[in-house]
mmCIF file of C-alpha atoms in Angstrom:
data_model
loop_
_atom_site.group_PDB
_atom_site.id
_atom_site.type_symbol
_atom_site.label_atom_id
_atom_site.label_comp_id
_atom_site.label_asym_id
_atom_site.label_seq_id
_atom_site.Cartn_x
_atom_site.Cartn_y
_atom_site.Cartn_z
ATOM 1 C CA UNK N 1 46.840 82.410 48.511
ATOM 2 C CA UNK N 2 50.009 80.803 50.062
ATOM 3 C CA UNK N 3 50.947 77.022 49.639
ATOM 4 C CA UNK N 4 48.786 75.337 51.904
ATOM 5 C CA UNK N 5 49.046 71.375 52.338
ATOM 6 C CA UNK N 6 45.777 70.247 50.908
ATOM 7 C CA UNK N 7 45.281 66.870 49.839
ATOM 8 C CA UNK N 8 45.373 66.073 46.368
ATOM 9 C CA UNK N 9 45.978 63.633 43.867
ATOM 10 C CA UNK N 10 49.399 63.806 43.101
ATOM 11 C CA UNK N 11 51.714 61.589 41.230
ATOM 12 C CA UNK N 12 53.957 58.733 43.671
ATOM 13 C CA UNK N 13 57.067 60.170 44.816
ATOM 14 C CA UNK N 14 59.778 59.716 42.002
ATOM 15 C CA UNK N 15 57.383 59.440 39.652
ATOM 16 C CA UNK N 16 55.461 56.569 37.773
ATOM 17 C CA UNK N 17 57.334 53.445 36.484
ATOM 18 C CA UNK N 18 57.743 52.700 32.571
ATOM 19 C CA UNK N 19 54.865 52.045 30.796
ATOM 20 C CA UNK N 20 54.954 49.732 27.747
ATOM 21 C CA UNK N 21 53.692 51.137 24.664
ATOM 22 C CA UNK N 22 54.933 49.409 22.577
ATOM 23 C CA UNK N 23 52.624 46.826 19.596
ATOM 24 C CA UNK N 24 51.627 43.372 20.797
ATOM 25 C CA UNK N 25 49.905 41.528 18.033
ATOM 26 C CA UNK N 26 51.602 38.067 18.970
ATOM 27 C CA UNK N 27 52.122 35.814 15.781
ATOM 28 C CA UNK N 28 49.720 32.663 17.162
ATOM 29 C CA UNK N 29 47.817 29.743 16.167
ATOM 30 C CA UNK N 30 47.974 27.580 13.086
ATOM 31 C CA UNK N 31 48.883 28.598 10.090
ATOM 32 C CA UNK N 32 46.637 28.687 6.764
ATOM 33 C CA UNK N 33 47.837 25.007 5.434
ATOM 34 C CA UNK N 34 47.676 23.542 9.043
ATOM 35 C CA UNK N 35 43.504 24.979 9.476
ATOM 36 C CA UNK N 36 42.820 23.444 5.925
ATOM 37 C CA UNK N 37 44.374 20.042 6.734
ATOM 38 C CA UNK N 38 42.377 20.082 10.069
ATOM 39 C CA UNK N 39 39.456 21.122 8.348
ATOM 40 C CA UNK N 40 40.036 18.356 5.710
ATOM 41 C CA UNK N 41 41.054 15.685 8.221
ATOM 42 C CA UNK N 42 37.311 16.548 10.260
ATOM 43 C CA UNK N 43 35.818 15.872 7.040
ATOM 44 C CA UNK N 44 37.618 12.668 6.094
ATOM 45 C CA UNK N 45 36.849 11.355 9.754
ATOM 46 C CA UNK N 46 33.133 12.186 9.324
ATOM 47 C CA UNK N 47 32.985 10.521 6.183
ATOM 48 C CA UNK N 48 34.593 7.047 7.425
ATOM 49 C CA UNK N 49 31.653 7.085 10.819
ATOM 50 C CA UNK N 50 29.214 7.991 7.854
ATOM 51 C CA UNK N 51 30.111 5.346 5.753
ATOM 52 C CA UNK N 52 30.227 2.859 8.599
ATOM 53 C CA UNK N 53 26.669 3.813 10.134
ATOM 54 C CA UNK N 54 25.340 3.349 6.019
ATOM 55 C CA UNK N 55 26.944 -0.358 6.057
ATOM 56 C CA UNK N 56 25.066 -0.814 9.725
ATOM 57 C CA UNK N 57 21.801 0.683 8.390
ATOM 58 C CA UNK N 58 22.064 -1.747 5.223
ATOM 59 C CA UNK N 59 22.258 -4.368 7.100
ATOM 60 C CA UNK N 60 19.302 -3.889 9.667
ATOM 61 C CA UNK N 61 17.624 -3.044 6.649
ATOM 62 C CA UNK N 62 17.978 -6.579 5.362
ATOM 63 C CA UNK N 63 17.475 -8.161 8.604
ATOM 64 C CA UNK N 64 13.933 -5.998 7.859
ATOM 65 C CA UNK N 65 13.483 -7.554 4.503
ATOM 66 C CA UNK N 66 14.724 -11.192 5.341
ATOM 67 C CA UNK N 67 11.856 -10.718 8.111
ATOM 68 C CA UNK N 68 9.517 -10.195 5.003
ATOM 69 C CA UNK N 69 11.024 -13.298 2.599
ATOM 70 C CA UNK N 70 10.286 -15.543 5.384
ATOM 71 C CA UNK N 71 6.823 -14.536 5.632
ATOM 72 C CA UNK N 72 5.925 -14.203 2.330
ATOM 73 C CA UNK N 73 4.746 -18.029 1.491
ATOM 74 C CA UNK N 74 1.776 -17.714 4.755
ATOM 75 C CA UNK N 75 1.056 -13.922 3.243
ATOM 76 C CA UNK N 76 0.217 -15.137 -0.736
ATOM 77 C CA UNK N 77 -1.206 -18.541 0.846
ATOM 78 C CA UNK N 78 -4.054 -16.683 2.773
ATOM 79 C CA UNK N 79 -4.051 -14.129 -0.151
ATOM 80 C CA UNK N 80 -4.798 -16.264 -2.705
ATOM 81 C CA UNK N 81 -7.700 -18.293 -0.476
ATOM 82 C CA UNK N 82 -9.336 -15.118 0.161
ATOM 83 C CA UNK N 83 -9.615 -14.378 -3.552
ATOM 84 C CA UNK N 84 -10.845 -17.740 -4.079
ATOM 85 C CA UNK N 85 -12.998 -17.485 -1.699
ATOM 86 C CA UNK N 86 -14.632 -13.913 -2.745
ATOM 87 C CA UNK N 87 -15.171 -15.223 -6.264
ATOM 88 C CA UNK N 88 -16.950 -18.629 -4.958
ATOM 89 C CA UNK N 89 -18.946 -16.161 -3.060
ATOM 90 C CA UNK N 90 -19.542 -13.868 -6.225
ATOM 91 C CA UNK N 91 -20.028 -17.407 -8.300
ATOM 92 C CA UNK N 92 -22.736 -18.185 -5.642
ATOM 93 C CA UNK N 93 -24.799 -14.838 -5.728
ATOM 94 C CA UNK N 94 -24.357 -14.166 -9.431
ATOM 95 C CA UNK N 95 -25.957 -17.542 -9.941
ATOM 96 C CA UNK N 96 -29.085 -16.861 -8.201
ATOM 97 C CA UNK N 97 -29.224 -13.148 -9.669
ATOM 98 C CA UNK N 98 -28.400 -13.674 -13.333
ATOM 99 C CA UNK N 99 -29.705 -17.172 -14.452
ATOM 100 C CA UNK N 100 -29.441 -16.857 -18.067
ATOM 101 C CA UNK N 101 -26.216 -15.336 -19.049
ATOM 102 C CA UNK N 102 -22.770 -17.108 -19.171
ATOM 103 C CA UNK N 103 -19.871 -16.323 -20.935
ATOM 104 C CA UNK N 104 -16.428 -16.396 -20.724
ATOM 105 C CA UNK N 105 -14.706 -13.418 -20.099
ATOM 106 C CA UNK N 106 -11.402 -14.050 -21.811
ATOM 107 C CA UNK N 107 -10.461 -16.072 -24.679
ATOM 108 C CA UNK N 108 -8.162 -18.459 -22.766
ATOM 109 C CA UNK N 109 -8.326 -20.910 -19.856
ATOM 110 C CA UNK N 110 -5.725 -19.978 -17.672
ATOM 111 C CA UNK N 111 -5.716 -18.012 -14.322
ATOM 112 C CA UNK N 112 -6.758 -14.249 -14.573
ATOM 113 C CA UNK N 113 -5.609 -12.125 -11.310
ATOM 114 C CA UNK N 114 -9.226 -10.859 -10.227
ATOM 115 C CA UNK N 115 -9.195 -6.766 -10.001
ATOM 116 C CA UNK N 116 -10.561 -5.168 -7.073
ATOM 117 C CA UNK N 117 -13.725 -4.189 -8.748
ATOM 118 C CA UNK N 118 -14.509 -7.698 -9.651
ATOM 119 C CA UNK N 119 -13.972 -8.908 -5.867
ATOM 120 C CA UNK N 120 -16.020 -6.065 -4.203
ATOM 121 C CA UNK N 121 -18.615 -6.164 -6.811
ATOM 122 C CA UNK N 122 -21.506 -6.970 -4.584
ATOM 123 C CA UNK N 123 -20.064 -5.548 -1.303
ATOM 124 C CA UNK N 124 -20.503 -1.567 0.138
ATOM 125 C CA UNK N 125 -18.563 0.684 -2.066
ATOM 126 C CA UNK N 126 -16.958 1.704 1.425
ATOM 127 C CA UNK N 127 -15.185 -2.168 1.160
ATOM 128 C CA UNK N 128 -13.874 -1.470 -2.062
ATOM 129 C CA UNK N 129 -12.080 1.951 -1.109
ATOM 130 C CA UNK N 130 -10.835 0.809 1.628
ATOM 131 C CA UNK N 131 -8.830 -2.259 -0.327
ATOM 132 C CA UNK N 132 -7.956 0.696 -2.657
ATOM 133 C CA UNK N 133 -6.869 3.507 -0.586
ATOM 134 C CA UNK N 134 -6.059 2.312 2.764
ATOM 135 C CA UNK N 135 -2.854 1.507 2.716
ATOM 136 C CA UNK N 136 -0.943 4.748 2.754
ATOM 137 C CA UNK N 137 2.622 4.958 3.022
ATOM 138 C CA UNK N 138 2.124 8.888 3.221
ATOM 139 C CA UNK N 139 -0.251 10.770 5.639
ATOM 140 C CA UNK S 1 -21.141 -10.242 -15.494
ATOM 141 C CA UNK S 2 -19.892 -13.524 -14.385
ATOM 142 C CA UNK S 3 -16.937 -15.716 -16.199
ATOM 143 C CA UNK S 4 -17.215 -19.593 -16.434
ATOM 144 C CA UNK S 5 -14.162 -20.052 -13.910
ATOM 145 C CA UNK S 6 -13.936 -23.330 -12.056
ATOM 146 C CA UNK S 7 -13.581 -21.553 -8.679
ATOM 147 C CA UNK S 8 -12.991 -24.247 -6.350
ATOM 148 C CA UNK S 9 -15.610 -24.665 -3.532
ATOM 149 C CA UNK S 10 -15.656 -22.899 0.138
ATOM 150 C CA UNK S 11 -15.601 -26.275 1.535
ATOM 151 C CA UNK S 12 -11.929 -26.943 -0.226
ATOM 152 C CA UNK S 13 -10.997 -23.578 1.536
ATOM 153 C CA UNK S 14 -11.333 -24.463 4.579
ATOM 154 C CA UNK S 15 -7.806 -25.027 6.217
ATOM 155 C CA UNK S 16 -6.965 -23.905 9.989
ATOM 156 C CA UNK S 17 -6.004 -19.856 9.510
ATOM 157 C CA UNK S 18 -3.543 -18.641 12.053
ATOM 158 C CA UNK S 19 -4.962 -16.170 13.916
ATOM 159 C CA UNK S 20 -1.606 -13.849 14.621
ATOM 160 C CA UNK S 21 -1.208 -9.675 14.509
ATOM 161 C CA UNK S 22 1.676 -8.017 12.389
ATOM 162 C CA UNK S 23 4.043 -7.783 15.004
ATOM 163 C CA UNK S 24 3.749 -11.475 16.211
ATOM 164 C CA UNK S 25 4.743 -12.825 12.982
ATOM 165 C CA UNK S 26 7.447 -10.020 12.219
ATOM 166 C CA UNK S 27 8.859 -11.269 15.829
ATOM 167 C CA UNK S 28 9.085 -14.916 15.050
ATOM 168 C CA UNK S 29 9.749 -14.587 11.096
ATOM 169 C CA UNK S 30 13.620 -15.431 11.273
ATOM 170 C CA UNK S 31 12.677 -18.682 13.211
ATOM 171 C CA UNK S 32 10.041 -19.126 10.969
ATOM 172 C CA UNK S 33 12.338 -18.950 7.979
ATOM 173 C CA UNK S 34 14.573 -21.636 8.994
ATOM 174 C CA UNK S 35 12.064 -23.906 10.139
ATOM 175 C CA UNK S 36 9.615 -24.139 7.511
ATOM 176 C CA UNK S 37 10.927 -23.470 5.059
ATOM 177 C CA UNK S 38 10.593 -27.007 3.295
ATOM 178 C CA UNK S 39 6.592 -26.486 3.097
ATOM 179 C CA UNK S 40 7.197 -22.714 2.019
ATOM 180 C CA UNK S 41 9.469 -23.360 -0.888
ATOM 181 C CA UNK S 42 7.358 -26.186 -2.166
ATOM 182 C CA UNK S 43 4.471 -23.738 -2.019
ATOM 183 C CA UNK S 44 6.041 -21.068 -3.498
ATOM 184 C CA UNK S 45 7.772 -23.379 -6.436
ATOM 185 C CA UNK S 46 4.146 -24.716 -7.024
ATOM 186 C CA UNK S 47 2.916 -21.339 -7.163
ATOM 187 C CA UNK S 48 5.486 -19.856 -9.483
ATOM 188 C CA UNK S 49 5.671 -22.313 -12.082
ATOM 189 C CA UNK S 50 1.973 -23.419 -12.068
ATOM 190 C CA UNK S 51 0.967 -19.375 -12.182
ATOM 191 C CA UNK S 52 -2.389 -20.626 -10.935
ATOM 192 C CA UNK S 53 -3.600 -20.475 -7.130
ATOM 193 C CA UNK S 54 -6.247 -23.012 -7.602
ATOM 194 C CA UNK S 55 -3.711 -25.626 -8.293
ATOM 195 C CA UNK S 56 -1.372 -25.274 -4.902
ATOM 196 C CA UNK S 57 -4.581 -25.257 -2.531
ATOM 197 C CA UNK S 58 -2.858 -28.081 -1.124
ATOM 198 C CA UNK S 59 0.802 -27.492 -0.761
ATOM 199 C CA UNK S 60 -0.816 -24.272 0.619
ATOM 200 C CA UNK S 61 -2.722 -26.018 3.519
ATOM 201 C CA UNK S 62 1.053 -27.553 4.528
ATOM 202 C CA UNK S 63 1.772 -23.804 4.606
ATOM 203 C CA UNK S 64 -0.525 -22.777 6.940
ATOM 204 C CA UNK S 65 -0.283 -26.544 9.100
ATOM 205 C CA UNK S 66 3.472 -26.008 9.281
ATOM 206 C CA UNK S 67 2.639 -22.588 10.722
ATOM 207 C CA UNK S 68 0.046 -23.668 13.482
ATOM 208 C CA UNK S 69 2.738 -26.181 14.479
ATOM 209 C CA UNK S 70 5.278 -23.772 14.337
ATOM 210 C CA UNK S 71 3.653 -21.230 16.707
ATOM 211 C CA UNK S 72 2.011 -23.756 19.161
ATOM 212 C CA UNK S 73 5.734 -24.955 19.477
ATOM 213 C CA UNK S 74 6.932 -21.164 20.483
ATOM 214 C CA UNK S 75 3.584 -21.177 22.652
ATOM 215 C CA UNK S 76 4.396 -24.498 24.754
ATOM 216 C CA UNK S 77 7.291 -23.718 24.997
ATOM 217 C CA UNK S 78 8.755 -19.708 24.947
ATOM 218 C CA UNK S 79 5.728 -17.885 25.528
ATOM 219 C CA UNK S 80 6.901 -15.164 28.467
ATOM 220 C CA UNK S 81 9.980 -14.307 26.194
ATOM 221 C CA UNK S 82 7.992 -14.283 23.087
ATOM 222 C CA UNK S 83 5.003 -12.103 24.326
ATOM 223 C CA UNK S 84 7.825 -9.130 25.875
ATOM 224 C CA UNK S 85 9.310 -9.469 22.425
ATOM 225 C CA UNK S 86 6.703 -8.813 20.322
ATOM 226 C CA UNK S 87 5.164 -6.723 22.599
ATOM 227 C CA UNK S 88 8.329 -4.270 22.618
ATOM 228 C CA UNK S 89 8.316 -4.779 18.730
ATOM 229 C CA UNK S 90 4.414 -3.612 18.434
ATOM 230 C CA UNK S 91 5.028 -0.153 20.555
ATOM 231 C CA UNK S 92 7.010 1.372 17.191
ATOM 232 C CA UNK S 93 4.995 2.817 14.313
ATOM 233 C CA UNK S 94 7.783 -0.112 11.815
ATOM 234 C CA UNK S 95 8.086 -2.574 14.343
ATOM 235 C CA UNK S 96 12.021 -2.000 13.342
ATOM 236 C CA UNK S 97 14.141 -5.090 15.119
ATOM 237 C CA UNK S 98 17.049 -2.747 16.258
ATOM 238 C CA UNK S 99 15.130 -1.143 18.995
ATOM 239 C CA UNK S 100 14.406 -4.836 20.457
ATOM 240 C CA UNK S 101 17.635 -6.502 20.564
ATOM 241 C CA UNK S 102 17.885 -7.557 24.445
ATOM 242 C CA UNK S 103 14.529 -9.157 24.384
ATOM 243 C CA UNK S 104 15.228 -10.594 20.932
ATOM 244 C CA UNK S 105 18.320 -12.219 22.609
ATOM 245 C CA UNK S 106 16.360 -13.596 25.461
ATOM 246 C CA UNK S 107 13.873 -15.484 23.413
ATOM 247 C CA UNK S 108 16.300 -16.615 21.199
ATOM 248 C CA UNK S 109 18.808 -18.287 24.073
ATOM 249 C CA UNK S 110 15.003 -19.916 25.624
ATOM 250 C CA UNK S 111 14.376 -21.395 22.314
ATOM 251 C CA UNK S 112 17.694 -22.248 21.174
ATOM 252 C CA UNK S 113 17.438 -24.292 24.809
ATOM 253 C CA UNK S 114 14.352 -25.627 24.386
ATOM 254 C CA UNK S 115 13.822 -26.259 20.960
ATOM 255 C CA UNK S 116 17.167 -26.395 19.797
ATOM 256 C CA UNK S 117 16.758 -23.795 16.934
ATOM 257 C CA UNK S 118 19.262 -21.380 16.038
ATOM 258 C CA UNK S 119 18.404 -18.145 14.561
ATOM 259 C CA UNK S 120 19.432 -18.065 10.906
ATOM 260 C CA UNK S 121 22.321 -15.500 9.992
ATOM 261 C CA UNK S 122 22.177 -12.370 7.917
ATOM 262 C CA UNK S 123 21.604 -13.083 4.221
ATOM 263 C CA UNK S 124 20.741 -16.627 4.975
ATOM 264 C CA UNK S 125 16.916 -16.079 4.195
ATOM 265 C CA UNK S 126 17.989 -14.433 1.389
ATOM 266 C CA UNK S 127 19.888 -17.205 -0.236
ATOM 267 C CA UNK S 128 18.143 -18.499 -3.383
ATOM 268 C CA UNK S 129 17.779 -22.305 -3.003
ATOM 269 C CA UNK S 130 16.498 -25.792 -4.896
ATOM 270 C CA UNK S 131 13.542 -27.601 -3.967
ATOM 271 C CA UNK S 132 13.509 -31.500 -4.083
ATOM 272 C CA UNK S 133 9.502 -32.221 -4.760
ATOM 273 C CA UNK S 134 7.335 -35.069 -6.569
ATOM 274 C CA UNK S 135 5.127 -32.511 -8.431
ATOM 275 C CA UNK S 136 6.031 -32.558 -12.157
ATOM 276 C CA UNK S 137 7.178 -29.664 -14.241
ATOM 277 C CA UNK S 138 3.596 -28.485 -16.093
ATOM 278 C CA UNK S 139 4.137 -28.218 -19.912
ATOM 279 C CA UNK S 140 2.216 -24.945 -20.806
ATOM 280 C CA UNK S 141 1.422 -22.942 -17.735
ATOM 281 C CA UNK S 142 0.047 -20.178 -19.873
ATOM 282 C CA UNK S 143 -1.931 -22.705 -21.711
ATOM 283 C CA UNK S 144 0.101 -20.468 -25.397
ATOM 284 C CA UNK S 145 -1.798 -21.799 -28.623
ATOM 285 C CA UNK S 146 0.849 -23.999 -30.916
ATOM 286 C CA UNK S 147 3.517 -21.777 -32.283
ATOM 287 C CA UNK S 148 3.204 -21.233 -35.908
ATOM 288 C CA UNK S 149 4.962 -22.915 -38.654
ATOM 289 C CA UNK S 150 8.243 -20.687 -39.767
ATOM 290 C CA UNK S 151 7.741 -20.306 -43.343
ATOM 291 C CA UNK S 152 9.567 -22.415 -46.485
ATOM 292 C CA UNK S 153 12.606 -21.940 -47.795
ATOM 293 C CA UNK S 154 12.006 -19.618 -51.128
ATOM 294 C CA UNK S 155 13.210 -21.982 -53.932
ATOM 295 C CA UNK S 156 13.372 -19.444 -56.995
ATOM 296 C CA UNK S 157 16.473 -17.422 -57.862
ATOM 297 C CA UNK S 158 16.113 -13.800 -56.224
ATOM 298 C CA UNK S 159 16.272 -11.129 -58.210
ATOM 299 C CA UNK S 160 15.875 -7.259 -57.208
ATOM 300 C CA UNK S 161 12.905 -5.792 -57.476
ATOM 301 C CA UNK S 162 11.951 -4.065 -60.583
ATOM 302 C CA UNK S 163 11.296 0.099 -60.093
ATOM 303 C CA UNK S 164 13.270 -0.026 -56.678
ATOM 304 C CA UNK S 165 13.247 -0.872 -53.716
ATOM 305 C CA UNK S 166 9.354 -0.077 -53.498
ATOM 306 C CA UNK S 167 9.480 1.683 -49.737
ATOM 307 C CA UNK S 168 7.860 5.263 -50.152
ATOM 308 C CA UNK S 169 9.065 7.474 -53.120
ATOM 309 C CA UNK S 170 12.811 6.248 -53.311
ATOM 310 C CA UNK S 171 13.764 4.524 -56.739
ATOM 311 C CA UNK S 172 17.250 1.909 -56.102
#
């Protein structure tokens, strides 16, 4: 065939321009010491907003417990009339029920904290349980 | 099976109760702190050194009168600012204080204008304090039998004991 003029992909007219082969792995960044101390300095920085928010916490949590202190004398005031009051009530029953027997339970005359089953002795067993059990700090 | 125990009767017992929830008195306990505490420590004096609650029945009753007065103060006086506080402190499961702090400030500028009272600062509750009362020291609290005599002086000349020292098996 003779040299017709078809179109084809041919290279620009004097050629292509240079082409740069050359390595580029560009030294950048921080170095190895630099990272650490970084790394080191986050640390230090959480530590110091850690120990601050502990110092804050400690002290709402005695705001919390002053809160209790001052309470404390009404709380053992009505505590201690309700026992009272539950063993008058047990005095009063066990009188009518059991008219012969009386004796002393201990050997001494002074104040004996009353236990549960004592109180709740002639309530539902339900009562009792619930005095027992039914504060939970758990669920 | 029933113990001779002078119990004293429901009629002593009867003292005005203040009928408040948890989060009512949790809201008002640092004002409460400060301004009864004369009739608290006395009680709580009485009931540590007397170990016995049938004996502080009455400082007890000044507890709960100081109280009544205490609250129908806040209610005379406060009441709007006191119900939003302890109504925001009652919608937590803890009733924790730091969630409440604006309305906590409110009621305590309307009763540090009304009443005068200034909310005690951090560690003051805390602060271990005398008490001034007419109620004398008891002798034996815990009613303790006479201590035994501690035994004479040995008068003879001591001598060691013949065939050792007489613990177990050993001989010097």
């Amino acid at each position: 065939m003779s040299v017709l003029m078809v179109k084809q992909d041919m290279p620009p007219t004097g050629g292509y321009g240079p082409v740069d082969y050359r390595r580029n792995l560009p030294r950048r960044g921080l170095s190895g010491y630099s990272m650490f101390g970084v790394g080191v300095g986050l640390m230090v920085f959480g530590y110091w907003r850690l120990f601050r928010w502990n110092r804050e916490r400690r002290r709402l949590h005695i705001e919390e417990l002053e809160a209790r202190i001052s309470l404390l004398p009404l709380l053992q005031a009505e505590h201690d009339r309700r026992t009272l009051r539950m063993l008058r009530e047990n005095l009063e029953e066990e009188a009518v029920i059991m008219k012969d027997v009386g004796e002393k339970m201990f050997h001494t005359d002074r104040w004996v904290s009353p236990i549960t089953e004592e109180l709740f002795n002639l309530r539902p067993r339900e009562e009792t349980l619930r005095k027992k059990f039914g504060f939970l700090r758990y669920v | 099976m029933p113990g001779v125990v002078d119990v004293p009767t429901l009629q002593e017992l009867n003292v005005v109760e203040v009928n408040v929830s948890s989060a009512v008195l949790k809201a008002a306990a640092h004002h409460y702190g400060s301004q009864c505490d004369k009739a608290n420590k006395e009680f709580m004096l009485c009931r540590w050194e007397e170990k016995d609650p049938r004996k502080c029945l009455k400082e007890g009753s000044k507890v709960n009168e100081c109280a009544v007065n205490f609250f129908r103060q806040i209610k005379g006086n406060c009441a709007e600012s006191f119900t939003e506080y302890w109504t925001c402190l009652d919608y937590s499961n803890l009733a924790e204080l730091r969630h409440c702090r604006k309305e906590q400030k409110e009621f305590d500028n309307c009763v540090l204008e009304k009443l005068g009272w200034e909310r005690p600062e951090l560690g003051d509750l805390s602060k271990v304090t005398k008490v001034a009362t007419s109620r004398p020291l008891p002798e034996n609290p815990y009613l303790s039998r006479p201590r035994p005599e501690p035994n004479t002086p040995i008068e003879a000349e001591l001598q060691p004991s013949k065939h050792g020292s007489r613990m177990f098996f050993w001989n010097w």
